[in-house]
XYZ file of C-alpha atoms in Angstrom:
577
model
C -36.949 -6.818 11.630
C -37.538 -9.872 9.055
C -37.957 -13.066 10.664
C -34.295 -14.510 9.294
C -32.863 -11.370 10.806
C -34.280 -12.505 13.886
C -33.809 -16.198 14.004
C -29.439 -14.850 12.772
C -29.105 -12.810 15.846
C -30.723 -15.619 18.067
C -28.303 -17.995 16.501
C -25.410 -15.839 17.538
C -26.200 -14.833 20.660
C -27.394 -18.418 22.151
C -24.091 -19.590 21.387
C -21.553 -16.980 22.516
C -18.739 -18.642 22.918
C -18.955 -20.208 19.508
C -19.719 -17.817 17.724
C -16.201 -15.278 19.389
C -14.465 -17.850 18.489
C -15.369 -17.903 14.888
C -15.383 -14.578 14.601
C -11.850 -14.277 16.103
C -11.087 -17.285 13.647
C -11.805 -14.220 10.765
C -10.265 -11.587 12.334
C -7.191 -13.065 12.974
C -6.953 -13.684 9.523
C -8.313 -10.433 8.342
C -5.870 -8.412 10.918
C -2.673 -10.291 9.386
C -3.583 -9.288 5.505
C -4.178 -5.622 6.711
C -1.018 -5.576 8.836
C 1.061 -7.465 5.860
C -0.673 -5.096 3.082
C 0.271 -2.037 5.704
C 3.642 -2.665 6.169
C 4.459 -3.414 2.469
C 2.227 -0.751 1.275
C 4.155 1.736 3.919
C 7.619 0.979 2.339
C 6.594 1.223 -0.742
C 5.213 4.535 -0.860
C 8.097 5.401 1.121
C 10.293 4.094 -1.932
C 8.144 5.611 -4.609
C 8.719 9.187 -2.875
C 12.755 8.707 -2.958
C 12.558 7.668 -6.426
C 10.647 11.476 -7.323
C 13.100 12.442 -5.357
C 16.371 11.202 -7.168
C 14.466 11.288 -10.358
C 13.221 15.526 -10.385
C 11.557 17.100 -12.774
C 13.081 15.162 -15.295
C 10.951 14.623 -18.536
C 13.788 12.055 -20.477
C 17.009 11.081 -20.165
C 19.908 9.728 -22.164
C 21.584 6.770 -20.358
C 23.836 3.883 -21.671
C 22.048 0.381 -21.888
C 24.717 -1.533 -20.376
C 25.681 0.653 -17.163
C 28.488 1.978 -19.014
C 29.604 6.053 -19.769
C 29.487 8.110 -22.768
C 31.429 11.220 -24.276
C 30.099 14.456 -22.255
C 29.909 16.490 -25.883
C 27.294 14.623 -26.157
C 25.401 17.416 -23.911
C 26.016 19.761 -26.238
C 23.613 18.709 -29.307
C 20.750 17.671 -26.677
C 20.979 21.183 -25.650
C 21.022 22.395 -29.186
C 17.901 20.062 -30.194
C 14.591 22.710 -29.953
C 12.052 20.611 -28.107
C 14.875 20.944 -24.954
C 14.675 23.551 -22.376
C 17.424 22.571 -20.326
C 19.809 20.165 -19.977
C 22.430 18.494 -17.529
C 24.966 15.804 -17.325
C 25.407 13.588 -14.942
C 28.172 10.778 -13.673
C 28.190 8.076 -11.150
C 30.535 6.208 -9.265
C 31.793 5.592 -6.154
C 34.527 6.811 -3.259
C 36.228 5.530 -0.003
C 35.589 9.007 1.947
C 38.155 9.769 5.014
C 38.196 12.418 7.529
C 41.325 14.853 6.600
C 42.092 15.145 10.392
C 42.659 11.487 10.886
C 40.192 10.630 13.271
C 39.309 7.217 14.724
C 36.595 4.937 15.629
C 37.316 4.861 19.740
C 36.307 1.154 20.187
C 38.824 -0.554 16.927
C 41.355 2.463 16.600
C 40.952 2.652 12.609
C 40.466 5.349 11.161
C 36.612 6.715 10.281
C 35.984 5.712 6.517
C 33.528 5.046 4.463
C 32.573 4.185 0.570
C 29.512 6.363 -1.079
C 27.839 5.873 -4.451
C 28.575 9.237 -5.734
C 26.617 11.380 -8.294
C 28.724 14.024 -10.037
C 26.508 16.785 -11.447
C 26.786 20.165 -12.751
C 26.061 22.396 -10.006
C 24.807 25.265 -12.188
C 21.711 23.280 -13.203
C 21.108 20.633 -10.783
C 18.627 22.941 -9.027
C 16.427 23.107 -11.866
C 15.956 19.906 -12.039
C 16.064 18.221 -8.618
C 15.213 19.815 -5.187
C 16.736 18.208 -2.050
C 15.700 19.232 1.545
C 18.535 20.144 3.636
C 19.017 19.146 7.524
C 22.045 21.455 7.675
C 24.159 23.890 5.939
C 23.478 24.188 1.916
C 23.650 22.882 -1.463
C 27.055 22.536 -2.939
C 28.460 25.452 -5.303
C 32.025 25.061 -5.801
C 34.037 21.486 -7.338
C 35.852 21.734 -4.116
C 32.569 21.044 -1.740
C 30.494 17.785 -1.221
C 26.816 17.463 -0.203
C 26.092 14.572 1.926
C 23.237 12.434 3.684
C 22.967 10.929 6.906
C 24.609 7.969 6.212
C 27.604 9.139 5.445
C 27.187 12.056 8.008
C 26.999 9.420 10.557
C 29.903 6.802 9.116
C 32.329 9.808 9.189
C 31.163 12.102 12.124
C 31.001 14.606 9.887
C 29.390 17.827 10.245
C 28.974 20.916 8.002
C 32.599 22.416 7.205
C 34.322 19.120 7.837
C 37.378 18.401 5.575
C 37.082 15.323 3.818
C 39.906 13.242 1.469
C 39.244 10.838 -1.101
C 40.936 7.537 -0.555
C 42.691 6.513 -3.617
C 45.932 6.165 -4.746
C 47.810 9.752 -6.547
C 47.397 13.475 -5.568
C 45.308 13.677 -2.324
C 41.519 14.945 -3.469
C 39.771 17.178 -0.680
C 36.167 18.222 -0.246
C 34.430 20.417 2.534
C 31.071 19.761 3.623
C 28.753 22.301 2.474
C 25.759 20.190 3.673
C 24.008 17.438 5.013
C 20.587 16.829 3.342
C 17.573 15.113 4.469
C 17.179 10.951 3.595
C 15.066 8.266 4.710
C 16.738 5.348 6.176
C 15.417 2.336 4.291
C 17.417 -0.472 5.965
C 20.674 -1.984 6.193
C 21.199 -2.336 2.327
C 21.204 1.020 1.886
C 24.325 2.435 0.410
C 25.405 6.421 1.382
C 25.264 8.531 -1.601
C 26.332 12.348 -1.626
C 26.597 15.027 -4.571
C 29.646 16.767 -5.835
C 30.696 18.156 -9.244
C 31.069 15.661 -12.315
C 34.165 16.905 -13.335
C 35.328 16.720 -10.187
C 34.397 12.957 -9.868
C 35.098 12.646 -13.517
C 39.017 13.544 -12.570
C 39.180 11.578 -9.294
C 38.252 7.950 -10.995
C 39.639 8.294 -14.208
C 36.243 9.395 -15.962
C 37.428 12.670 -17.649
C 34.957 14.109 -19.997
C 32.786 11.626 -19.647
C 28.858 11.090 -18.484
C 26.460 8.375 -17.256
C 23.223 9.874 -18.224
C 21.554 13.278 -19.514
C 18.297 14.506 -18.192
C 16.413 16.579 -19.783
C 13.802 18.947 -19.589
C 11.024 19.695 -23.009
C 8.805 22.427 -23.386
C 5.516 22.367 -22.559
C 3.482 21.783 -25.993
C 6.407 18.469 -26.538
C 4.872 15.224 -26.543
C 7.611 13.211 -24.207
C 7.367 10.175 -25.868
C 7.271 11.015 -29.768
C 10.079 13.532 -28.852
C 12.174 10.064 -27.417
C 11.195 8.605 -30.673
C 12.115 11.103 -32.901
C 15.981 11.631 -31.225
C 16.704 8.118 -30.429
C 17.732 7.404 -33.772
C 20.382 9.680 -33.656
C 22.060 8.523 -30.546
C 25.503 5.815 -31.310
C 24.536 2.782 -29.869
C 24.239 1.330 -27.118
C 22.867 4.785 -26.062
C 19.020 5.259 -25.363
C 16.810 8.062 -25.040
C 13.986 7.445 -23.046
C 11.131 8.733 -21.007
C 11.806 9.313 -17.154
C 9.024 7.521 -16.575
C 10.711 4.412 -17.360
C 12.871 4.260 -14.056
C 9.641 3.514 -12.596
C 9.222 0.140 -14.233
C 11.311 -1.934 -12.255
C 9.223 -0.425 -9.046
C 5.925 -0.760 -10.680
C 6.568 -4.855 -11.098
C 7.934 -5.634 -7.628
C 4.646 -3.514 -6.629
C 2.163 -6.036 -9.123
C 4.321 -8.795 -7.240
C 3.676 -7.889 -3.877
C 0.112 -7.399 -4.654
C -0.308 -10.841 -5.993
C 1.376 -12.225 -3.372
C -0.434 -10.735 -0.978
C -3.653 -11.775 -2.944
C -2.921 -15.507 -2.980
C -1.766 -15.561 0.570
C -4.690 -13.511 1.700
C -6.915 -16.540 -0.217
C -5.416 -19.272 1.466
C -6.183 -16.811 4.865
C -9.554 -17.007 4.722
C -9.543 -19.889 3.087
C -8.725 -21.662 6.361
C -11.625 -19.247 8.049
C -14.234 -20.524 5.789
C -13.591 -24.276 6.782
C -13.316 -23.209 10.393
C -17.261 -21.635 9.640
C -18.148 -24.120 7.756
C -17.534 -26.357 10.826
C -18.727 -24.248 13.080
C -22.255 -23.500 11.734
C -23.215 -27.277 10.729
C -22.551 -27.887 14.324
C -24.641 -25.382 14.820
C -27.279 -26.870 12.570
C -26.846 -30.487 13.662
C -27.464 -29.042 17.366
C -30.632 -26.953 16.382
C -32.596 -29.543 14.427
C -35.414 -29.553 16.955
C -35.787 -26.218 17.476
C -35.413 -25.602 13.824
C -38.290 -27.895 12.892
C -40.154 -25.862 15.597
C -39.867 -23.146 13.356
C -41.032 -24.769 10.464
C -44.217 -26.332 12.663
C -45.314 -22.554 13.560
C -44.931 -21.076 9.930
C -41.758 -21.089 9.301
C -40.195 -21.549 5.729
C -37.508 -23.383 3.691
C -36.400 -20.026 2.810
C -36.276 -18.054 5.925
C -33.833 -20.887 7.295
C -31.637 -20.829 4.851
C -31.539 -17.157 4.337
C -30.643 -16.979 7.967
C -27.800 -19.140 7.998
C -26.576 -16.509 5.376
C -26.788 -13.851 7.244
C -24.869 -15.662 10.213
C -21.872 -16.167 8.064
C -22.061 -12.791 6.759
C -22.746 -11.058 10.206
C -19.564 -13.252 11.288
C -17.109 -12.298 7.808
C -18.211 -8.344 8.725
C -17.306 -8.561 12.526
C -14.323 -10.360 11.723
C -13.644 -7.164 9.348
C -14.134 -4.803 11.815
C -12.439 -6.354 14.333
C -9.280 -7.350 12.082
C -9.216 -4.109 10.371
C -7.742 -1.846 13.245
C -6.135 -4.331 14.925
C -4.107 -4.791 11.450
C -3.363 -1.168 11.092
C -2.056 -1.191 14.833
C -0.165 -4.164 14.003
C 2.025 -2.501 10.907
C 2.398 0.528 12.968
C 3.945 -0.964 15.968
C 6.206 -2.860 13.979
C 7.439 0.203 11.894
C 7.945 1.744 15.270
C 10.082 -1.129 16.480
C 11.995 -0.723 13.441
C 12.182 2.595 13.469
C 15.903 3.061 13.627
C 16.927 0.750 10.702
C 14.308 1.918 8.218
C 12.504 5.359 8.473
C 9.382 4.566 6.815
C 5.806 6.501 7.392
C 2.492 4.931 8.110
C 0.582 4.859 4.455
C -2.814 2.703 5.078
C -3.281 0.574 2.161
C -6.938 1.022 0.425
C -6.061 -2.027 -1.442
C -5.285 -4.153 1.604
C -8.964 -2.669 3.636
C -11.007 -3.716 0.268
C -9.090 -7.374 0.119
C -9.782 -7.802 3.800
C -13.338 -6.723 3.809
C -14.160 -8.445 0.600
C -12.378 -11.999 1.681
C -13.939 -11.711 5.205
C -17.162 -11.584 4.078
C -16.619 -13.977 1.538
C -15.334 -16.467 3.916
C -18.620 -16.260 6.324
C -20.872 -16.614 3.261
C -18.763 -19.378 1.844
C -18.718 -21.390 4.884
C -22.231 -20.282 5.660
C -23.673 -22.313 2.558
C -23.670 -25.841 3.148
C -24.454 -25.376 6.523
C -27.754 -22.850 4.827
C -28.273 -26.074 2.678
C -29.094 -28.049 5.442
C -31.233 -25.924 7.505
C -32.913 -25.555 4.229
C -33.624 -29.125 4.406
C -35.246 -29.779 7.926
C -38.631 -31.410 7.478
C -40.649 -31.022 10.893
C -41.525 -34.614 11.691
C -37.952 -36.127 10.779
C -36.344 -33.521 12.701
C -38.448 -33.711 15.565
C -38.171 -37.584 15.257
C -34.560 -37.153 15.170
C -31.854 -38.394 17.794
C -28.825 -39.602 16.367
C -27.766 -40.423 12.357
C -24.756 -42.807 11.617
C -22.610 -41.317 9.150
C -22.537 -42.994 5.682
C -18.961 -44.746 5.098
C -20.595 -43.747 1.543
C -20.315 -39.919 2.013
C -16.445 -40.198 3.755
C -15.447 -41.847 -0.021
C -16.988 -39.395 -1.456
C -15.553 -36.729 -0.013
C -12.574 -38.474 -0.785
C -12.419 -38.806 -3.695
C -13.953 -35.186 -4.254
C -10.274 -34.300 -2.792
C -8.079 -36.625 -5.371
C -10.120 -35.043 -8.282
C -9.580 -31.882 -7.216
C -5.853 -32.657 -7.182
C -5.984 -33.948 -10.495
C -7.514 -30.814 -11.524
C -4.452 -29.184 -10.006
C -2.015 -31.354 -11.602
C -3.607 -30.740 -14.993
C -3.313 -27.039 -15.020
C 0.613 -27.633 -15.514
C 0.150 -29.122 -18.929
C -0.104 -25.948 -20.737
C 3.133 -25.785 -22.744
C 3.222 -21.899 -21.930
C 5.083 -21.048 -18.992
C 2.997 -17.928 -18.604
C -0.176 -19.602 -18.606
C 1.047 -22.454 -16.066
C 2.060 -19.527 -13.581
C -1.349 -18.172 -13.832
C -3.701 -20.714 -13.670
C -1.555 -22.636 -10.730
C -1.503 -19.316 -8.565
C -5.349 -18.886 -9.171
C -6.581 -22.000 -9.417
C -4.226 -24.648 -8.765
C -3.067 -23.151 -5.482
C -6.611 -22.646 -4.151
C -7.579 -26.484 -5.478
C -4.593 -27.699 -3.785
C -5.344 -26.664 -0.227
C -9.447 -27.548 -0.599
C -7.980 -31.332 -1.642
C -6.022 -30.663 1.386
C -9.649 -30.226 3.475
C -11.606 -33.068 1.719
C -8.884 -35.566 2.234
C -8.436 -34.737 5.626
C -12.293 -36.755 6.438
C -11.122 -39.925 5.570
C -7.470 -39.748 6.472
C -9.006 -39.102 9.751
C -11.757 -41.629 9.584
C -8.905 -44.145 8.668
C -6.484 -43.131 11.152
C -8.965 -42.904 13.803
C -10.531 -46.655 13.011
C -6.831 -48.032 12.848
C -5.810 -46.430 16.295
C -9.643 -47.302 17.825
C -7.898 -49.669 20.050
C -5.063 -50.103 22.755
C -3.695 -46.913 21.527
C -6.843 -44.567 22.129
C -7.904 -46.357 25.123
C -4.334 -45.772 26.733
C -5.185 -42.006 25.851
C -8.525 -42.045 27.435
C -7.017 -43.377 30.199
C -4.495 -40.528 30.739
C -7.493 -37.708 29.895
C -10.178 -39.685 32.789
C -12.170 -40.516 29.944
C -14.805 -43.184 29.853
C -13.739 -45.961 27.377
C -13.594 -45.949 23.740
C -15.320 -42.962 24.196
C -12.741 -40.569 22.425
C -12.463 -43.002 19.612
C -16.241 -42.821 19.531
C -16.558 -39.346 19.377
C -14.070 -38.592 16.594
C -15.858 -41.496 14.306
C -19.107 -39.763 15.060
C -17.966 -36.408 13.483
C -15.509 -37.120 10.859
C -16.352 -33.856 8.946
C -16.444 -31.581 11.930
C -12.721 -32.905 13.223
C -11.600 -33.734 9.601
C -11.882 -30.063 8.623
C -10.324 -28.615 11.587
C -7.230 -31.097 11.152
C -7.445 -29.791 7.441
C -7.069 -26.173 8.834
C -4.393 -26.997 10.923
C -2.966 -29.063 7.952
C -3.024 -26.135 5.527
C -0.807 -23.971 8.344
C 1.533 -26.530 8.819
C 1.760 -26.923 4.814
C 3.024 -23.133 4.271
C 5.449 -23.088 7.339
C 6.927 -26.435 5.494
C 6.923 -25.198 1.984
C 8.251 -21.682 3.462
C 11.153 -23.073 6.068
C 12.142 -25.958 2.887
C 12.746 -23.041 0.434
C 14.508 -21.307 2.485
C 16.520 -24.231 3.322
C 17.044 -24.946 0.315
C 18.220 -21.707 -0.221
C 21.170 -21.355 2.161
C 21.810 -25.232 1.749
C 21.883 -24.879 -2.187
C 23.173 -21.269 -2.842
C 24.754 -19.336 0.162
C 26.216 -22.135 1.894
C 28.217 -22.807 -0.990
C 29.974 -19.768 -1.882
C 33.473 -19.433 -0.133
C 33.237 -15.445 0.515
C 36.967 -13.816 0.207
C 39.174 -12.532 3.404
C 39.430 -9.517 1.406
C 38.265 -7.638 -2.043
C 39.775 -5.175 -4.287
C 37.302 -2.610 -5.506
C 37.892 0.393 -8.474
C 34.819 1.636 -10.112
C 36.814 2.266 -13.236
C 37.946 -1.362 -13.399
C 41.027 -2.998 -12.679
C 43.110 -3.381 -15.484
C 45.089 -7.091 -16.382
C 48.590 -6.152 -15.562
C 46.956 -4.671 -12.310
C 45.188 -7.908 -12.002
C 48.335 -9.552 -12.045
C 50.371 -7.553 -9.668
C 47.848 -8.291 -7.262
C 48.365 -11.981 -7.285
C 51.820 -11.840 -7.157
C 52.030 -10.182 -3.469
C 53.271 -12.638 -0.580
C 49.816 -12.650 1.197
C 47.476 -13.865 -1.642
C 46.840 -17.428 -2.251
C 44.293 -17.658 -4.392
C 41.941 -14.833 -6.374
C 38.949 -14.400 -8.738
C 38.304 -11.488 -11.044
C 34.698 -10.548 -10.741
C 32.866 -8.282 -13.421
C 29.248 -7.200 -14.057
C 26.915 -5.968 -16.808
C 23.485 -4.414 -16.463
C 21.402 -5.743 -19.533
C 18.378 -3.300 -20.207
C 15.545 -5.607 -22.000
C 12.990 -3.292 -23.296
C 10.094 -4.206 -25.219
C 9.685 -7.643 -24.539
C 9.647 -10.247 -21.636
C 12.908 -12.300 -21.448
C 12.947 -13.262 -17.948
C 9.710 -14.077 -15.120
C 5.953 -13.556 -16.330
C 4.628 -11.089 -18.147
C 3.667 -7.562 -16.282
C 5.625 -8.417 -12.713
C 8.928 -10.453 -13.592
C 12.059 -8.130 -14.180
C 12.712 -6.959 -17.610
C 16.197 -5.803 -16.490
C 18.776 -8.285 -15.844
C 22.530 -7.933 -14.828
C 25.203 -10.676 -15.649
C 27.851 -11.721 -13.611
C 31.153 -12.462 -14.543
C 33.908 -14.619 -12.741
């Protein structure tokens, strides 16, 4: 074993106490980015595997750019195109579903309803394209049967062969239950959805021969996306023909998000854990100047010193690792366990999350491993021997300082950049971390200040309270100004993302939600509700006051309209009122 192997371990294990609580310091940190990057990395996967799901073996699809429908002949010349092997229609909407027999929730005495997004399909060639495992009974083959999940199972107490009515004004529209197939849960925003036949739904709300998208299925030897190219310009506007693939985008951005998220909280993490090391370890060094210049007396080099204060950082980032690693894991599976019965998600570890917490543990002992390397590297035998007590320099406290007000200024300089894109960028990787070191440096001499100004009747009274000798807590803090000015900065970076958290959130509900004035009631068709409708509904006795409330899906393809480039939405929908 090489010497600085030797005198690393030593330094550890004279100090035991110390040295747990630094490591705990990283793996507390480590296990909340592994638990974090878990959980979200869990329901993701879990989301990705529902959109296969809807999505099938689709290779393209038709669909209309504003959420709207589109003549069902249409089907007819995809299927007669040559590159196509098969072909279906499909049409959304929605229905208020009711038992046919009547029956009531027991507790409120109203009758068991509930409203589904509905997707009407042609039940000759759905199965070619989509396969959906079944909990009970089977797919749907006739327009008179509905397939349903477990959310709507469970709204209507409905079982396989139930009788079920579309609520609507007209002719009474019945379905049986031919089946009840298999769906995650995926939390309270999660809207039923069951399968019948298009022209079925097509009839109920209004949508005769009409269709919300085509998917379709090319041969083999068909290049997907020239075929897209090729056919789009043949489609009326505002149609589109366009990879299946592209349904994924949306997904694929909010998953860049999180990540980034994730990689500029996990920063800030071990951020804190360096400072704590960096604390810890000059301590360390401050404590071990004799025996340190021992060391050098007997043979001992520059070198060796420093290269073992290295390894003690790094020794502490990988046990922090190992430690926060599993406890992480255990962490994100106990909570999807708690949650189990609002959102049905399975345990996927995330690589990604492992290599960001191994990476920024270690990272975080060597970084606050160096200055505390630089001066063991410095210890000259007779000086350290010679050594009992240094004053600190009111020189170095300015410095430091002012090392924190230029960092800021760095900071506020990276928002000069006239391009939005670049602002976000540099802020979130540079301007963020420079921020919170500022935070650090400044902390010395707001401490050294405060400290000085409350040296007096106010600490004393303190001491007092604690059976402390006097002005000896004022002392002790003026003595150390880095050690206690970086752990207030530690503290002070915690406190500064609960306050920047809770005030957005505030701001939030204060600003947006509080405001809004939600209706006692709303009228809902999926086919829209015509003006004179509009206007009967105004006129009954009840109604005081109303607003009309439309939206419009705008597809933005190509080009980035709204958020940054590569993770900001390039779909938008507009409301009307």
């Amino acid at each position: 074993m090489s010497p600085s192997w030797r005198l690393a371990l030593n330094n550890l294990a004279g100090r035991r106490l110390r040295t747990g609580l630094m490591v705990a310091a990283i793996a507390f940190a480590a296990s909340l980015v592994v638990a974090v990057s878990t959980a979200i990395h869990s329901g993701q996967a879990t989301s990705e595997e529902q959109i296969y799901q809807f999505l099938g073996e689709t290779d393209a699809r038709i669909i209309h750019q504003f959420n709207g429908r589109f003549d069902a002949g249409l089907l007819d010349m995809v299927r007669s195109w040559p590159e196509v092997e098969l072909a279906t229609g499909r049409l959304g909407g929605s229905l208020t579903l009711v038992r046919a027999d009547g029956r009531a929730d027991p507790e409120t005495g109203r009758p068991l309803r509930t409203t589904s997004n509905v997707v009407g399909v042609d039940l000759e060639y759905e199965l070619d394209f989509r396969r959906l495992d079944l909990r009970a009974g089977r797919l749907a083959r006739d327009p008179g049967e509905i397939l349903i999940d477990p959310l709507t199972a469970e709204a209507l107490e409905a079982e396989v062969g139930d009788e079920l009515h579309v609520q609507r004004f007209g002719e009474p529209v019945e379905f049986e239950v031919a089946g009840i197939y298999e769906r995650r849960r995926l939390g309270t925003l999660q809207r039923p959805r069951v399968y019948v036949d298009h022209t079925v739904l097509g009839e109920v709300t209004g949508r005769t021969g009409q269709l919300s998208s085509i998917a379709i299925l090319v041969r083999d030897d068909v290049d997907v996306h020239a075929f897209c190219d090729r056919y789009n310009t043949e489609l009326p506007e505002p149609l589109s023909l366009e990879p299946a693939e592209l349904a994924r985008t949306g997904f694929d951005r909010r998953v860049e998000a999180s990540r980034l998220g994730l990689i500029v909280a996990s920063g800030l993490a071990f951020m804190s854990a360096a400072f704590i090391i960096v604390t810890g370890l000059t301590t360390a060094v401050t404590e071990r100047q004799r025996e340190m210049a021992v060391i050098r007396c007997i043979g001992g080099s520059r070198s060796q010193l420093f290269t073992s204060q290295l390894m003690v950082g790094g020794l502490l980032g990988g046990m922090g690792a190992v430690m926060g690693v599993p406890v992480g894991i255990a962490l994100a599976a106990a909570l999807l366990w708690w949650l189990r019965d609002t959102v049905e998600v399975d345990l996927y570890i995330s690589t990604f999350g492992i290599y960001l917490t191994v990476i920024g543990s270690l990272a975080a002992g060597l970084a606050g491993a160096v200055y505390p390397a630089w001066l063991a590297g410095r210890v000259t035998p007779l000086r350290a021997l010679a050594r009992q007590a240094q004053p600190i320099r009111p020189m170095s406290i300015a410095a430091c300082g002012l090392a924190g007000l230029a960092i800021m200024g760095v900071q506020l300089a990276l928002l000069l950049p006239e391009s939005a894109e670049q602002r976000f960028w540099l802020y979130t990787f540079i301007g963020l971390p420079a921020v919170h070191i500022a935070y650090f440096l400044l902390a010395v001499p707001v401490l050294w200040i405060v400290a000085k100004a409350l040296a007096g009747p106010p600490l004393e009274l303190f001491s007092r309270a604690l059976r402390l000798p006097a002005g000896m807590l004022a002392r002790s803090v003026l003595a150390t100004p880095f050690r206690h000015g970086f752990t207030a900065g530690a503290l002070m970076v915690g406190i500064s993302v609960m306050v920047s958290t809770w005030s957005n959130g505030t701001a939030l509900i204060d600003g947006w939600i509080d405001r809004m004035e939600f209706a006692d009631g709303f009228v809902f068709r999926t086919t829209g509700i015509p003006p004179d409708q509009q206007q009967a509904i105004t006129e009954l006795d009840f109604v005081t006051d109303f607003s009309s409330v439309s939206y419009m899906p705008v597809r933005v393809v190509g080009q980035q309209v709204f958020g940054v480039q590569g993770i900001g939405p390039q779909n938008v929908v507009c409301i009307g009122f």
